[in-house]
mmCIF file of N, CA and C in Angstrom:
data_model
loop_
_atom_site.group_PDB
_atom_site.id
_atom_site.type_symbol
_atom_site.label_atom_id
_atom_site.label_comp_id
_atom_site.label_asym_id
_atom_site.label_seq_id
_atom_site.Cartn_x
_atom_site.Cartn_y
_atom_site.Cartn_z
ATOM 1 N N UNK J 21 -122.901 -97.095 50.783
ATOM 2 C CA UNK J 21 -121.767 -97.981 50.846
ATOM 3 C C UNK J 21 -121.826 -99.241 49.990
ATOM 4 N N UNK J 22 -123.356 -100.187 49.838
ATOM 5 C CA UNK J 22 -123.159 -100.886 49.185
ATOM 6 C C UNK J 22 -122.787 -100.333 47.632
ATOM 7 N N UNK J 23 -123.240 -99.435 47.284
ATOM 8 C CA UNK J 23 -122.996 -99.269 45.698
ATOM 9 C C UNK J 23 -121.360 -98.725 45.298
ATOM 10 N N UNK J 24 -120.357 -98.895 46.422
ATOM 11 C CA UNK J 24 -119.101 -98.924 46.699
ATOM 12 C C UNK J 24 -118.839 -100.853 46.423
ATOM 13 N N UNK J 25 -119.267 -101.295 46.697
ATOM 14 C CA UNK J 25 -118.945 -102.984 47.279
ATOM 15 C C UNK J 25 -119.614 -103.654 45.874
ATOM 16 N N UNK J 26 -120.688 -103.226 45.302
ATOM 17 C CA UNK J 26 -121.125 -103.374 43.755
ATOM 18 C C UNK J 26 -120.486 -102.817 43.041
ATOM 19 N N UNK J 27 -119.792 -101.592 43.029
ATOM 20 C CA UNK J 27 -118.774 -101.207 41.635
ATOM 21 C C UNK J 27 -117.491 -102.164 41.820
ATOM 22 N N UNK J 28 -116.714 -102.354 43.391
ATOM 23 C CA UNK J 28 -115.902 -102.802 43.533
ATOM 24 C C UNK J 28 -115.926 -104.750 42.834
ATOM 25 N N UNK J 29 -116.792 -105.249 42.715
ATOM 26 C CA UNK J 29 -117.266 -106.351 42.197
ATOM 27 C C UNK J 29 -117.139 -106.530 40.137
ATOM 28 N N UNK J 30 -117.657 -105.402 40.299
ATOM 29 C CA UNK J 30 -118.512 -104.755 38.605
ATOM 30 C C UNK J 30 -116.885 -104.595 38.291
ATOM 31 N N UNK J 31 -115.779 -104.194 39.323
ATOM 32 C CA UNK J 31 -114.768 -103.676 38.412
ATOM 33 C C UNK J 31 -114.002 -105.279 38.123
ATOM 34 N N UNK J 32 -113.999 -105.570 39.400
ATOM 35 C CA UNK J 32 -113.413 -107.252 39.235
ATOM 36 C C UNK J 32 -113.427 -107.846 38.294
ATOM 37 N N UNK J 33 -115.053 -107.754 37.921
ATOM 38 C CA UNK J 33 -115.488 -108.784 36.887
ATOM 39 C C UNK J 33 -115.025 -108.626 35.918
ATOM 40 N N UNK J 34 -115.065 -107.119 35.107
ATOM 41 C CA UNK J 34 -114.084 -106.662 33.928
ATOM 42 C C UNK J 34 -113.219 -107.091 33.824
ATOM 43 N N UNK J 35 -112.291 -106.431 34.982
ATOM 44 C CA UNK J 35 -110.680 -107.194 35.104
ATOM 45 C C UNK J 35 -110.660 -108.639 34.455
ATOM 46 N N UNK J 36 -111.273 -109.689 35.260
ATOM 47 C CA UNK J 36 -110.855 -110.954 35.236
ATOM 48 C C UNK J 36 -111.941 -111.270 33.993
ATOM 49 N N UNK J 37 -112.484 -110.684 32.891
ATOM 50 C CA UNK J 37 -112.920 -110.776 31.067
ATOM 51 C C UNK J 37 -111.728 -110.309 31.022
ATOM 52 N N UNK J 38 -111.626 -109.313 30.742
ATOM 53 C CA UNK J 38 -110.773 -109.005 29.988
ATOM 54 C C UNK J 38 -109.192 -109.694 29.636
ATOM 55 N N UNK J 39 -108.933 -110.326 31.263
ATOM 56 C CA UNK J 39 -107.244 -110.804 31.568
ATOM 57 C C UNK J 39 -108.160 -112.105 30.596
ATOM 58 N N UNK J 40 -108.891 -112.633 30.804
ATOM 59 C CA UNK J 40 -109.696 -114.109 29.994
ATOM 60 C C UNK J 40 -109.266 -113.746 28.878
ATOM 61 N N UNK J 41 -109.667 -113.409 28.730
ATOM 62 C CA UNK J 41 -109.531 -112.531 26.615
ATOM 63 C C UNK J 41 -108.389 -112.313 25.969
ATOM 64 N N UNK J 42 -107.347 -112.002 26.493
ATOM 65 C CA UNK J 42 -106.370 -110.956 26.341
ATOM 66 C C UNK J 42 -105.089 -112.393 26.664
ATOM 67 N N UNK J 43 -105.287 -113.485 27.852
ATOM 68 C CA UNK J 43 -104.294 -114.688 27.444
ATOM 69 C C UNK J 43 -105.117 -115.236 26.483
ATOM 70 N N UNK J 44 -106.597 -115.669 26.351
ATOM 71 C CA UNK J 44 -106.765 -117.215 25.547
ATOM 72 C C UNK J 44 -106.508 -118.387 26.113
ATOM 73 N N UNK J 45 -105.292 -119.180 24.560
ATOM 74 C CA UNK J 45 -105.254 -120.684 25.468
ATOM 75 C C UNK J 45 -104.988 -120.992 26.869
ATOM 76 N N UNK J 46 -104.051 -119.858 26.960
ATOM 77 C CA UNK J 46 -103.159 -119.754 28.240
ATOM 78 C C UNK J 46 -103.751 -119.576 29.143
ATOM 79 N N UNK J 47 -105.035 -119.008 29.456
ATOM 80 C CA UNK J 47 -105.609 -118.550 30.617
ATOM 81 C C UNK J 47 -105.400 -119.655 31.686
ATOM 82 N N UNK J 48 -105.592 -121.179 31.813
ATOM 83 C CA UNK J 48 -105.696 -121.689 33.282
ATOM 84 C C UNK J 48 -104.143 -122.121 33.191
ATOM 85 N N UNK J 49 -103.525 -121.262 32.597
ATOM 86 C CA UNK J 49 -101.958 -121.382 33.539
ATOM 87 C C UNK J 49 -101.370 -120.262 34.065
ATOM 88 N N UNK J 50 -101.894 -119.129 33.245
ATOM 89 C CA UNK J 50 -101.848 -117.703 34.088
ATOM 90 C C UNK J 50 -103.027 -118.543 35.259
ATOM 91 N N UNK J 51 -103.939 -118.676 35.644
ATOM 92 C CA UNK J 51 -105.187 -118.825 36.377
ATOM 93 C C UNK J 51 -104.117 -119.516 37.152
ATOM 94 N N UNK J 52 -103.330 -120.744 37.155
ATOM 95 C CA UNK J 52 -102.780 -121.381 38.428
ATOM 96 C C UNK J 52 -102.096 -120.508 39.416
ATOM 97 N N UNK J 53 -101.169 -119.676 38.302
ATOM 98 C CA UNK J 53 -99.631 -119.146 38.618
ATOM 99 C C UNK J 53 -99.996 -117.974 39.248
ATOM 100 N N UNK J 54 -101.476 -117.083 39.356
ATOM 101 C CA UNK J 54 -101.999 -115.965 40.066
ATOM 102 C C UNK J 54 -102.699 -117.074 41.438
ATOM 103 N N UNK J 55 -103.349 -117.700 41.345
ATOM 104 C CA UNK J 55 -103.575 -118.776 42.576
ATOM 105 C C UNK J 55 -102.911 -119.104 43.675
ATOM 106 N N UNK J 56 -101.627 -119.456 42.693
ATOM 107 C CA UNK J 56 -100.507 -120.083 43.601
ATOM 108 C C UNK J 56 -99.920 -119.490 43.929
ATOM 109 N N UNK J 57 -99.583 -118.018 43.555
ATOM 110 C CA UNK J 57 -98.932 -117.086 44.102
ATOM 111 C C UNK J 57 -99.781 -116.076 45.342
ATOM 112 N N UNK J 58 -101.114 -116.470 45.195
ATOM 113 C CA UNK J 58 -101.563 -115.378 46.286
ATOM 114 C C UNK J 58 -101.924 -117.082 47.414
ATOM 115 N N UNK J 59 -101.913 -118.462 47.395
ATOM 116 C CA UNK J 59 -101.544 -118.924 48.503
ATOM 117 C C UNK J 59 -100.174 -119.355 48.828
ATOM 118 N N UNK J 60 -99.033 -119.183 48.257
ATOM 119 C CA UNK J 60 -97.739 -118.716 48.501
ATOM 120 C C UNK J 60 -98.182 -117.512 49.981
ATOM 121 N N UNK J 61 -98.372 -116.245 49.313
ATOM 122 C CA UNK J 61 -98.625 -115.399 50.082
ATOM 123 C C UNK J 61 -99.319 -115.321 51.264
ATOM 124 N N UNK J 62 -100.568 -115.841 51.167
ATOM 125 C CA UNK J 62 -101.547 -116.059 52.890
ATOM 126 C C UNK J 62 -100.628 -117.219 53.457
ATOM 127 N N UNK J 63 -100.186 -118.145 52.904
ATOM 128 C CA UNK J 63 -99.468 -119.552 53.797
ATOM 129 C C UNK J 63 -98.489 -119.066 54.527
ATOM 130 N N UNK J 64 -97.033 -118.268 53.784
ATOM 131 C CA UNK J 64 -95.992 -117.116 54.324
ATOM 132 C C UNK J 64 -96.828 -116.185 55.544
ATOM 133 N N UNK J 65 -97.604 -115.586 56.049
ATOM 134 C CA UNK J 65 -98.178 -114.763 56.398
ATOM 135 C C UNK J 65 -98.791 -115.257 57.534
ATOM 136 N N UNK J 66 -98.879 -116.268 57.873
ATOM 137 C CA UNK J 66 -99.732 -117.215 58.325
ATOM 138 C C UNK J 66 -99.053 -117.402 59.340
ATOM 139 N N UNK J 67 -97.631 -118.200 58.910
ATOM 140 C CA UNK J 67 -96.438 -118.582 59.593
ATOM 141 C C UNK J 67 -96.454 -117.602 59.781
ATOM 142 N N UNK J 68 -95.682 -116.346 59.970
ATOM 143 C CA UNK J 68 -95.189 -115.619 60.424
ATOM 144 C C UNK J 68 -96.379 -115.121 61.680
ATOM 145 N N UNK J 69 -97.675 -115.120 61.217
ATOM 146 C CA UNK J 69 -98.424 -114.662 62.992
ATOM 147 C C UNK J 69 -98.264 -115.810 63.657
ATOM 148 N N UNK J 70 -97.844 -117.243 63.417
ATOM 149 C CA UNK J 70 -98.278 -118.639 64.208
ATOM 150 C C UNK J 70 -96.518 -118.150 65.171
ATOM 151 N N UNK J 71 -95.329 -118.096 63.958
ATOM 152 C CA UNK J 71 -94.021 -117.924 64.740
ATOM 153 C C UNK J 71 -94.140 -116.770 65.450
ATOM 154 N N UNK J 72 -94.460 -115.862 65.274
ATOM 155 C CA UNK J 72 -94.953 -114.099 66.615
ATOM 156 C C UNK J 72 -95.666 -114.522 68.211
ATOM 157 N N UNK J 73 -96.697 -115.448 67.293
ATOM 158 C CA UNK J 73 -97.603 -115.843 68.644
ATOM 159 C C UNK J 73 -96.761 -116.615 69.451
ATOM 160 N N UNK J 74 -96.254 -117.464 68.921
ATOM 161 C CA UNK J 74 -95.072 -118.406 69.674
ATOM 162 C C UNK J 74 -93.644 -117.679 70.863
ATOM 163 N N UNK J 75 -93.170 -116.938 69.945
ATOM 164 C CA UNK J 75 -92.055 -116.541 70.480
ATOM 165 C C UNK J 75 -92.939 -115.831 71.652
ATOM 166 N N UNK J 76 -94.333 -114.705 71.703
ATOM 167 C CA UNK J 76 -95.130 -114.098 71.859
ATOM 168 C C UNK J 76 -95.041 -115.101 73.648
ATOM 169 N N UNK J 77 -95.439 -115.982 73.363
ATOM 170 C CA UNK J 77 -95.999 -116.804 74.168
ATOM 171 C C UNK J 77 -94.539 -117.427 74.671
ATOM 172 N N UNK J 78 -93.518 -117.777 74.757
ATOM 173 C CA UNK J 78 -92.509 -118.156 75.137
ATOM 174 C C UNK J 78 -91.945 -116.818 76.314
ATOM 175 N N UNK J 79 -92.495 -115.741 75.320
ATOM 176 C CA UNK J 79 -91.368 -114.472 76.285
ATOM 177 C C UNK J 79 -92.503 -114.593 77.615
ATOM 178 N N UNK J 80 -93.761 -114.633 77.555
ATOM 179 C CA UNK J 80 -95.074 -114.629 79.054
ATOM 180 C C UNK J 80 -94.560 -115.468 79.825
ATOM 181 N N UNK J 81 -94.254 -117.129 79.160
ATOM 182 C CA UNK J 81 -93.853 -118.012 79.982
ATOM 183 C C UNK J 81 -92.089 -117.908 80.550
ATOM 184 N N UNK J 82 -91.277 -117.024 80.337
ATOM 185 C CA UNK J 82 -90.193 -117.129 80.745
ATOM 186 C C UNK J 82 -90.863 -115.786 81.458
ATOM 187 N N UNK J 83 -91.411 -114.543 81.781
ATOM 188 C CA UNK J 83 -92.031 -113.494 82.665
ATOM 189 C C UNK J 83 -92.529 -114.483 83.519
ATOM 190 N N UNK J 84 -92.931 -114.860 83.609
ATOM 191 C CA UNK J 84 -93.669 -115.799 85.276
ATOM 192 C C UNK J 84 -93.247 -116.651 85.439
ATOM 193 N N UNK J 85 -91.534 -117.085 85.055
ATOM 194 C CA UNK J 85 -90.758 -117.948 85.617
ATOM 195 C C UNK J 85 -90.219 -117.531 86.973
#
């Protein structure tokens, strides 16, 4: 199992290095774009989970009343 994890990390490193070589001077812009996109997706997912939990809590409160 550890060998697969190590292979995955090695693959991620190679992809990151190739990405850095190909984009050159504009690497920081692409890095910020990728990080921003990932953060938007994660925050949206967290918001959806919180909304679902809130609606479920309201439904449970209404059942008890």
